[in-house]
mmCIF file with all atom_site columns, C-alpha atoms and ligand atoms in Angstrom:
data_model
loop_
_atom_site.group_PDB
_atom_site.id
_atom_site.type_symbol
_atom_site.label_atom_id
_atom_site.label_alt_id
_atom_site.label_comp_id
_atom_site.label_asym_id
_atom_site.label_entity_id
_atom_site.label_seq_id
_atom_site.pdbx_PDB_ins_code
_atom_site.Cartn_x
_atom_site.Cartn_y
_atom_site.Cartn_z
_atom_site.occupancy
_atom_site.B_iso_or_equiv
_atom_site.pdbx_formal_charge
_atom_site.auth_seq_id
_atom_site.auth_comp_id
_atom_site.auth_asym_id
_atom_site.auth_atom_id
_atom_site.pdbx_PDB_model_num
ATOM   1   C  CA  . UNK A 1 1   ? 131.604 115.904 48.910 1.00 61.00 ? 537  UNK A CA  1
ATOM   2   C  CA  . UNK A 1 2   ? 128.805 113.397 48.318 1.00 64.00 ? 538  UNK A CA  1
ATOM   3   C  CA  . UNK A 1 3   ? 129.425 109.937 46.878 1.00 72.00 ? 539  UNK A CA  1
ATOM   4   C  CA  . UNK A 1 4   ? 127.836 111.088 43.593 1.00 79.00 ? 540  UNK A CA  1
ATOM   5   C  CA  . UNK A 1 5   ? 130.518 113.784 43.287 1.00 93.00 ? 541  UNK A CA  1
ATOM   6   C  CA  . UNK A 1 6   ? 133.357 111.329 43.899 1.00 98.00 ? 542  UNK A CA  1
ATOM   7   C  CA  . UNK A 1 7   ? 135.678 110.982 40.906 1.00 98.00 ? 543  UNK A CA  1
ATOM   8   C  CA  . UNK A 1 8   ? 136.633 107.394 41.757 1.00 98.00 ? 544  UNK A CA  1
ATOM   9   C  CA  . UNK A 1 9   ? 132.968 106.385 42.193 1.00 98.00 ? 545  UNK A CA  1
ATOM   10  C  CA  . UNK A 1 10  ? 132.403 107.847 38.718 1.00 98.00 ? 546  UNK A CA  1
ATOM   11  C  CA  . UNK A 1 11  ? 135.357 105.852 37.355 1.00 98.00 ? 547  UNK A CA  1
ATOM   12  C  CA  . UNK A 1 12  ? 133.973 102.684 38.997 1.00 98.00 ? 548  UNK A CA  1
ATOM   13  C  CA  . UNK A 1 13  ? 130.534 103.414 37.485 1.00 97.00 ? 549  UNK A CA  1
ATOM   14  C  CA  . UNK A 1 14  ? 132.298 104.081 34.130 1.00 97.00 ? 550  UNK A CA  1
ATOM   15  C  CA  . UNK A 1 15  ? 130.751 107.553 33.935 1.00 96.00 ? 551  UNK A CA  1
ATOM   16  C  CA  . UNK A 1 16  ? 134.356 108.739 33.610 1.00 97.00 ? 552  UNK A CA  1
ATOM   17  C  CA  . UNK A 1 17  ? 136.642 106.645 31.427 1.00 98.00 ? 553  UNK A CA  1
ATOM   18  C  CA  . UNK A 1 18  ? 139.926 105.235 32.677 1.00 98.00 ? 554  UNK A CA  1
ATOM   19  C  CA  . UNK A 1 19  ? 142.520 102.697 31.659 1.00 98.00 ? 555  UNK A CA  1
ATOM   20  C  CA  . UNK A 1 20  ? 141.279 99.648  33.581 1.00 98.00 ? 556  UNK A CA  1
ATOM   21  C  CA  . UNK A 1 21  ? 143.943 97.019  34.325 1.00 98.00 ? 557  UNK A CA  1
ATOM   22  C  CA  . UNK A 1 22  ? 141.879 94.741  36.575 1.00 98.00 ? 558  UNK A CA  1
ATOM   23  C  CA  . UNK A 1 23  ? 138.317 94.555  37.844 1.00 98.00 ? 559  UNK A CA  1
ATOM   24  C  CA  . UNK A 1 24  ? 136.262 92.229  40.011 1.00 98.00 ? 560  UNK A CA  1
ATOM   25  C  CA  . UNK A 1 25  ? 133.198 92.623  42.215 1.00 98.00 ? 561  UNK A CA  1
ATOM   26  C  CA  . UNK A 1 26  ? 135.143 94.375  45.003 1.00 98.00 ? 562  UNK A CA  1
ATOM   27  C  CA  . UNK A 1 27  ? 138.101 96.178  43.397 1.00 98.00 ? 563  UNK A CA  1
ATOM   28  C  CA  . UNK A 1 28  ? 139.210 98.048  40.314 1.00 98.00 ? 564  UNK A CA  1
ATOM   29  C  CA  . UNK A 1 29  ? 142.799 98.797  39.297 1.00 98.00 ? 565  UNK A CA  1
ATOM   30  C  CA  . UNK A 1 30  ? 143.464 101.633 36.851 1.00 98.00 ? 566  UNK A CA  1
ATOM   31  C  CA  . UNK A 1 31  ? 146.442 103.522 35.457 1.00 98.00 ? 567  UNK A CA  1
ATOM   32  C  CA  . UNK A 1 32  ? 147.034 106.803 37.280 1.00 98.00 ? 568  UNK A CA  1
ATOM   33  C  CA  . UNK A 1 33  ? 146.277 109.749 34.990 1.00 98.00 ? 569  UNK A CA  1
ATOM   34  C  CA  . UNK A 1 34  ? 149.415 111.566 36.185 1.00 98.00 ? 570  UNK A CA  1
ATOM   35  C  CA  . UNK A 1 35  ? 152.000 108.809 36.684 1.00 98.00 ? 571  UNK A CA  1
ATOM   36  C  CA  . UNK A 1 36  ? 154.754 109.364 39.244 1.00 98.00 ? 572  UNK A CA  1
ATOM   37  C  CA  . UNK A 1 37  ? 156.723 106.303 38.084 1.00 98.00 ? 573  UNK A CA  1
ATOM   38  C  CA  . UNK A 1 38  ? 156.971 104.157 34.922 1.00 98.00 ? 574  UNK A CA  1
ATOM   39  C  CA  . UNK A 1 39  ? 154.334 101.906 36.482 1.00 98.00 ? 575  UNK A CA  1
ATOM   40  C  CA  . UNK A 1 40  ? 151.707 103.765 38.513 1.00 98.00 ? 576  UNK A CA  1
ATOM   41  C  CA  . UNK A 1 41  ? 148.448 101.939 39.168 1.00 98.00 ? 577  UNK A CA  1
ATOM   42  C  CA  . UNK A 1 42  ? 145.656 102.812 41.563 1.00 99.00 ? 578  UNK A CA  1
ATOM   43  C  CA  . UNK A 1 43  ? 143.929 99.952  43.370 1.00 99.00 ? 579  UNK A CA  1
ATOM   44  C  CA  . UNK A 1 44  ? 140.498 101.156 44.447 1.00 98.00 ? 580  UNK A CA  1
ATOM   45  C  CA  . UNK A 1 45  ? 137.738 99.373  46.390 1.00 98.00 ? 581  UNK A CA  1
ATOM   46  C  CA  . UNK A 1 46  ? 134.352 99.732  44.684 1.00 98.00 ? 582  UNK A CA  1
ATOM   47  C  CA  . UNK A 1 47  ? 132.730 100.616 47.994 1.00 98.00 ? 583  UNK A CA  1
ATOM   48  C  CA  . UNK A 1 48  ? 133.044 104.319 48.779 1.00 98.00 ? 584  UNK A CA  1
ATOM   49  C  CA  . UNK A 1 49  ? 135.222 104.544 51.889 1.00 98.00 ? 585  UNK A CA  1
ATOM   50  C  CA  . UNK A 1 50  ? 136.657 108.047 52.322 1.00 98.00 ? 586  UNK A CA  1
ATOM   51  C  CA  . UNK A 1 51  ? 140.037 107.087 53.753 1.00 98.00 ? 587  UNK A CA  1
ATOM   52  C  CA  . UNK A 1 52  ? 141.975 104.646 55.896 1.00 98.00 ? 588  UNK A CA  1
ATOM   53  C  CA  . UNK A 1 53  ? 140.498 106.515 58.890 1.00 98.00 ? 589  UNK A CA  1
ATOM   54  C  CA  . UNK A 1 54  ? 137.082 105.027 58.035 1.00 98.00 ? 590  UNK A CA  1
ATOM   55  C  CA  . UNK A 1 55  ? 137.943 101.308 57.782 1.00 98.00 ? 591  UNK A CA  1
ATOM   56  C  CA  . UNK A 1 56  ? 136.672 98.677  60.217 1.00 98.00 ? 592  UNK A CA  1
ATOM   57  C  CA  . UNK A 1 57  ? 136.918 94.966  60.877 1.00 98.00 ? 593  UNK A CA  1
ATOM   58  C  CA  . UNK A 1 58  ? 134.274 94.413  58.170 1.00 98.00 ? 594  UNK A CA  1
ATOM   59  C  CA  . UNK A 1 59  ? 136.889 95.576  55.646 1.00 98.00 ? 595  UNK A CA  1
ATOM   60  C  CA  . UNK A 1 60  ? 139.612 93.056  56.554 1.00 98.00 ? 596  UNK A CA  1
ATOM   61  C  CA  . UNK A 1 61  ? 138.896 90.767  53.600 1.00 98.00 ? 597  UNK A CA  1
ATOM   62  C  CA  . UNK A 1 62  ? 138.837 93.655  51.099 1.00 98.00 ? 598  UNK A CA  1
ATOM   63  C  CA  . UNK A 1 63  ? 142.093 95.067  52.489 1.00 98.00 ? 599  UNK A CA  1
ATOM   64  C  CA  . UNK A 1 64  ? 143.747 91.666  52.244 1.00 98.00 ? 600  UNK A CA  1
ATOM   65  C  CA  . UNK A 1 65  ? 142.461 91.357  48.686 1.00 98.00 ? 601  UNK A CA  1
ATOM   66  C  CA  . UNK A 1 66  ? 144.182 94.673  47.849 1.00 98.00 ? 602  UNK A CA  1
ATOM   67  C  CA  . UNK A 1 67  ? 147.534 93.366  49.128 1.00 98.00 ? 603  UNK A CA  1
ATOM   68  C  CA  . UNK A 1 68  ? 147.225 90.168  47.119 1.00 98.00 ? 604  UNK A CA  1
ATOM   69  C  CA  . UNK A 1 69  ? 146.191 92.069  43.998 1.00 98.00 ? 605  UNK A CA  1
ATOM   70  C  CA  . UNK A 1 70  ? 149.129 94.466  44.388 1.00 98.00 ? 606  UNK A CA  1
ATOM   71  C  CA  . UNK A 1 71  ? 151.520 91.517  44.566 1.00 98.00 ? 607  UNK A CA  1
ATOM   72  C  CA  . UNK A 1 72  ? 149.897 89.911  41.519 1.00 98.00 ? 608  UNK A CA  1
ATOM   73  C  CA  . UNK A 1 73  ? 149.849 93.112  39.423 1.00 98.00 ? 609  UNK A CA  1
ATOM   74  C  CA  . UNK A 1 74  ? 153.488 93.787  40.349 1.00 98.00 ? 610  UNK A CA  1
ATOM   75  C  CA  . UNK A 1 75  ? 154.413 90.294  39.133 1.00 98.00 ? 611  UNK A CA  1
ATOM   76  C  CA  . UNK A 1 76  ? 152.386 90.667  35.934 1.00 98.00 ? 612  UNK A CA  1
ATOM   77  C  CA  . UNK A 1 77  ? 153.986 94.070  35.276 1.00 97.00 ? 613  UNK A CA  1
ATOM   78  C  CA  . UNK A 1 78  ? 157.488 92.661  35.657 1.00 97.00 ? 614  UNK A CA  1
ATOM   79  C  CA  . UNK A 1 79  ? 158.487 94.846  38.607 1.00 97.00 ? 615  UNK A CA  1
ATOM   80  C  CA  . UNK A 1 80  ? 158.518 92.244  41.377 1.00 97.00 ? 616  UNK A CA  1
ATOM   81  C  CA  . UNK A 1 81  ? 162.184 91.326  41.254 1.00 97.00 ? 617  UNK A CA  1
ATOM   82  C  CA  . UNK A 1 82  ? 163.592 94.859  41.448 1.00 98.00 ? 618  UNK A CA  1
ATOM   83  C  CA  . UNK A 1 83  ? 161.009 96.039  43.933 1.00 98.00 ? 619  UNK A CA  1
ATOM   84  C  CA  . UNK A 1 84  ? 158.149 98.473  44.120 1.00 98.00 ? 620  UNK A CA  1
ATOM   85  C  CA  . UNK A 1 85  ? 156.022 100.462 46.515 1.00 98.00 ? 621  UNK A CA  1
ATOM   86  C  CA  . UNK A 1 86  ? 152.403 100.184 47.685 1.00 98.00 ? 622  UNK A CA  1
ATOM   87  C  CA  . UNK A 1 87  ? 151.269 103.493 49.175 1.00 98.00 ? 623  UNK A CA  1
ATOM   88  C  CA  . UNK A 1 88  ? 148.178 104.857 50.859 1.00 98.00 ? 624  UNK A CA  1
ATOM   89  C  CA  . UNK A 1 89  ? 147.993 108.604 51.402 1.00 98.00 ? 625  UNK A CA  1
ATOM   90  C  CA  . UNK A 1 90  ? 145.581 109.361 54.257 1.00 98.00 ? 626  UNK A CA  1
ATOM   91  C  CA  . UNK A 1 91  ? 144.145 112.794 54.924 1.00 98.00 ? 627  UNK A CA  1
ATOM   92  C  CA  . UNK A 1 92  ? 145.605 116.245 54.484 1.00 98.00 ? 628  UNK A CA  1
ATOM   93  C  CA  . UNK A 1 93  ? 149.029 115.654 55.984 1.00 97.00 ? 629  UNK A CA  1
ATOM   94  C  CA  . UNK A 1 94  ? 149.287 112.308 54.251 1.00 98.00 ? 630  UNK A CA  1
ATOM   95  C  CA  . UNK A 1 95  ? 148.818 114.070 50.914 1.00 97.00 ? 631  UNK A CA  1
ATOM   96  C  CA  . UNK A 1 96  ? 145.474 112.495 49.993 1.00 98.00 ? 632  UNK A CA  1
ATOM   97  C  CA  . UNK A 1 97  ? 143.789 114.414 47.165 1.00 98.00 ? 633  UNK A CA  1
ATOM   98  C  CA  . UNK A 1 98  ? 140.897 112.071 46.271 1.00 98.00 ? 634  UNK A CA  1
ATOM   99  C  CA  . UNK A 1 99  ? 138.699 111.215 49.274 1.00 98.00 ? 635  UNK A CA  1
ATOM   100 C  CA  . UNK A 1 100 ? 137.943 107.620 48.227 1.00 98.00 ? 636  UNK A CA  1
ATOM   101 C  CA  . UNK A 1 101 ? 140.269 104.955 49.656 1.00 98.00 ? 637  UNK A CA  1
ATOM   102 C  CA  . UNK A 1 102 ? 142.940 103.849 47.178 1.00 98.00 ? 638  UNK A CA  1
ATOM   103 C  CA  . UNK A 1 103 ? 146.450 102.450 47.073 1.00 98.00 ? 639  UNK A CA  1
ATOM   104 C  CA  . UNK A 1 104 ? 149.189 103.514 44.688 1.00 98.00 ? 640  UNK A CA  1
ATOM   105 C  CA  . UNK A 1 105 ? 151.272 100.695 43.158 1.00 98.00 ? 641  UNK A CA  1
ATOM   106 C  CA  . UNK A 1 106 ? 154.495 102.338 41.981 1.00 98.00 ? 642  UNK A CA  1
ATOM   107 C  CA  . UNK A 1 107 ? 157.467 100.751 40.275 1.00 98.00 ? 643  UNK A CA  1
ATOM   108 C  CA  . UNK A 1 108 ? 159.946 100.778 37.438 1.00 98.00 ? 644  UNK A CA  1
ATOM   109 C  CA  . UNK A 1 109 ? 162.443 103.187 39.005 1.00 98.00 ? 645  UNK A CA  1
ATOM   110 C  CA  . UNK A 1 110 ? 164.520 103.603 42.151 1.00 97.00 ? 646  UNK A CA  1
ATOM   111 C  CA  . UNK A 1 111 ? 162.504 105.463 44.766 1.00 97.00 ? 647  UNK A CA  1
ATOM   112 C  CA  . UNK A 1 112 ? 163.737 107.573 47.636 1.00 96.00 ? 648  UNK A CA  1
ATOM   113 C  CA  . UNK A 1 113 ? 162.956 107.511 51.337 1.00 96.00 ? 649  UNK A CA  1
ATOM   114 C  CA  . UNK A 1 114 ? 161.792 109.264 53.477 1.00 95.00 ? 650  UNK A CA  1
ATOM   115 C  CA  . UNK A 1 115 ? 159.060 111.222 51.650 1.00 91.00 ? 651  UNK A CA  1
ATOM   116 C  CA  . UNK A 1 116 ? 159.438 115.016 51.609 1.00 85.00 ? 652  UNK A CA  1
HETATM 117 P  P1  . 5GP B 2 .   ? 146.038 110.780 46.241 1.00 82.13 ? 1235 5GP B P1  1
HETATM 118 O  O1  . 5GP B 2 .   ? 146.714 112.114 46.026 1.00 82.13 ? 1235 5GP B O1  1
HETATM 119 O  O2  . 5GP B 2 .   ? 144.613 110.972 46.736 1.00 82.13 ? 1235 5GP B O2  1
HETATM 120 O  O3  . 5GP B 2 .   ? 146.809 109.821 47.086 1.00 82.13 ? 1235 5GP B O3  1
HETATM 121 O  O4  . 5GP B 2 .   ? 145.975 110.094 44.822 1.00 82.13 ? 1235 5GP B O4  1
HETATM 122 C  C1  . 5GP B 2 .   ? 145.025 110.423 43.863 1.00 82.13 ? 1235 5GP B C1  1
HETATM 123 C  C2  . 5GP B 2 .   ? 145.564 109.975 42.531 1.00 82.13 ? 1235 5GP B C2  1
HETATM 124 O  O5  . 5GP B 2 .   ? 144.495 109.930 41.621 1.00 82.13 ? 1235 5GP B O5  1
HETATM 125 C  C3  . 5GP B 2 .   ? 146.623 110.932 41.941 1.00 82.13 ? 1235 5GP B C3  1
HETATM 126 O  O6  . 5GP B 2 .   ? 147.835 110.227 41.725 1.00 82.13 ? 1235 5GP B O6  1
HETATM 127 C  C4  . 5GP B 2 .   ? 145.984 111.408 40.647 1.00 82.13 ? 1235 5GP B C4  1
HETATM 128 O  O7  . 5GP B 2 .   ? 146.917 111.527 39.584 1.00 82.13 ? 1235 5GP B O7  1
HETATM 129 C  C5  . 5GP B 2 .   ? 144.955 110.326 40.364 1.00 82.13 ? 1235 5GP B C5  1
HETATM 130 N  N1  . 5GP B 2 .   ? 143.784 110.785 39.636 1.00 82.13 ? 1235 5GP B N1  1
HETATM 131 C  C6  . 5GP B 2 .   ? 143.031 111.893 39.910 1.00 82.13 ? 1235 5GP B C6  1
HETATM 132 N  N2  . 5GP B 2 .   ? 142.015 111.983 39.046 1.00 82.13 ? 1235 5GP B N2  1
HETATM 133 C  C7  . 5GP B 2 .   ? 142.117 110.919 38.209 1.00 82.13 ? 1235 5GP B C7  1
HETATM 134 C  C8  . 5GP B 2 .   ? 141.339 110.487 37.078 1.00 82.13 ? 1235 5GP B C8  1
HETATM 135 O  O8  . 5GP B 2 .   ? 140.341 111.090 36.681 1.00 82.13 ? 1235 5GP B O8  1
HETATM 136 N  N3  . 5GP B 2 .   ? 141.749 109.332 36.466 1.00 82.13 ? 1235 5GP B N3  1
HETATM 137 C  C9  . 5GP B 2 .   ? 142.851 108.640 36.881 1.00 82.13 ? 1235 5GP B C9  1
HETATM 138 N  N4  . 5GP B 2 .   ? 143.163 107.521 36.205 1.00 82.13 ? 1235 5GP B N4  1
HETATM 139 N  N5  . 5GP B 2 .   ? 143.599 109.021 37.941 1.00 82.13 ? 1235 5GP B N5  1
HETATM 140 C  C10 . 5GP B 2 .   ? 143.237 110.156 38.589 1.00 82.13 ? 1235 5GP B C10 1
HETATM 141 ZN ZN1 . ZN  B 3 .   ? 133.885 107.326 45.937 1.00 82.13 ? 1236 ZN  B ZN1 1
#
């Protein structure tokens, strides 16, 4: 897959529409099209990085920004007190289906552990 075929790059470029919750120069947060919980957001860096396997020290600030944004969006969505989950699926066995780095922010229901 080339970057121009990437569905999240197309969402970032607004070639494909999405429900955008937050956007700045480095990140976008959108509603997941197929929500797995009452709140299911995707936090996506604008830079095309295929997966967590491809990150480096140059990405530390962006990765920290994702954590802070997740905490902020959880608070703004009213799910902070009861708890929530921030998930990255990496690669085939991790269950990653879109090869552009992203984190799932899930909340609004009790979740189980461990994953199946
Ligand atoms: P992954 O399986 O790679 O961890 O997560 C990919 C997520 O992207 C899935 O939860 C899927 O529902 C979501 N997704 C796939 N295509 C689209 C789309 O076109 N728009 C939105 N908003 N979400 C998408
Ligand atoms: Zn991409």
